[in-house]
Amino acid sequence: MDELDHRIVDLLQRDGRATQLELSRSVGLSQPAVAERIRKLEERGIITGYTARVDASKLGKDITAFIGVSIEHPKYFEGFARKVLAMPEVLEAHRVAGQDSYILKVRTRNTKTLDTLLVETLRTISGVTRTHTTIVLTSIKEETYIHVSPEELKGA
Amino acid sequence: MDELDHRIVDLLQRDGRATQLELSRSVGLSQPAVAERIRKLEERGIITGYTARVDASKLGKDITAFIGVSIEHPKYFEGFARKVLAMPEVLEAHRVAGQDSYILKVRTRNTKTLDTLLVETLRTISGVTRTHTTIVLTSIKEETYIHVSPEELKGA
DNA sequence: AGTGAAAACCACTTAAT
DNA sequence: ATTAAGTGGTTTTCACT
């Protein structure tokens, strides 16, 4: 993982459909060299896939919310994890340090569907004692782009 | 935006490098018809781009945290927004309803860089009165995939 | 708006250095 | 890692439905 790999990863995060030839011109390598580096980046699991970014609101998902979930005992963690993995409205689920056991990020059609999610789905999962919902009013930034500065790559 | 568009968007979210021919076989259209639909989906801003997904921890970013930020008066909102847009460690910034004014999602190299971010950057922004940090222990789900069910597409 | 056929173009792979 | 060559595939275009 050197400076050139870093730049390739950077460029592919910006344009996941960039061709090897385009990338080779940007980084100053030959195109087969870029092909080989991409192959290794994928093999090592640094690049995990490629996706189209979509505008959620244009697909009818207008509500974003963060939900803190308290669970009464760790024995319920596994069952909870299994349930949220199966819920398509849950984009993220993180176990966290602090008062809540989990923080979820959800995207729903409207407040009614959010309500249904909360009371009919989440609150019925074993061990869930409390949920605390924070509704997003406007998102000023929402990206997945990982900025990698050269000094941070030493161990990679 | 009909059922076929929906399926194309779904497939491209799963594989952003799928070819028009592959997509055409999956949805049962001719390949030029798929090309035209993709062109329109991009033109209408439903598909906003394509990116490579990367493993943040393999790029040396081990810490994920959510930071609630209180701002003393709305007049500071714009300046705050401008600052966080310029911070590469901030992946998401949402203005929210509730006690906090903003929720940030950040990804940093380690706890030391998180600390620096908090005390040297965030807390020095005008109007910020309080921050409340929640550290992620493990992420059980983290995706951007928007699930679109057919009934939800009526207005799109 | 979709189809089929064909053209033009380009991407990726392989081989040799 | 590079260049060069070759192959296969992807996208574009067009005439037609």
Tab-separated table of C-alpha atoms (C1' of nucleotides) in Angstrom, chain A residues 17 28-30 32-33 37, chain D residues 1-5 10-11:
chain	number	residue	atom	x	y	z
A	17	ARG	CA	-16.561	3.376	-13.049
A	28	GLY	CA	1.369	7.980	-14.100
A	29	LEU	CA	1.568	4.218	-14.394
A	30	SER	CA	0.917	1.939	-17.330
A	32	PRO	CA	-1.602	-3.105	-16.916
A	33	ALA	CA	0.183	-1.938	-13.774
A	37	ARG	CA	-2.865	-3.020	-8.367
D	1	DA	C1'	6.887	-1.981	-14.388
D	2	DT	C1'	6.572	-1.145	-19.563
D	3	DT	C1'	5.146	-1.512	-24.323
D	4	DA	C1'	2.696	-3.788	-27.869
D	5	DA	C1'	-0.543	-6.765	-29.625
D	10	DT	C1'	-19.410	-2.683	-24.247
D	11	DT	C1'	-21.563	1.128	-25.776
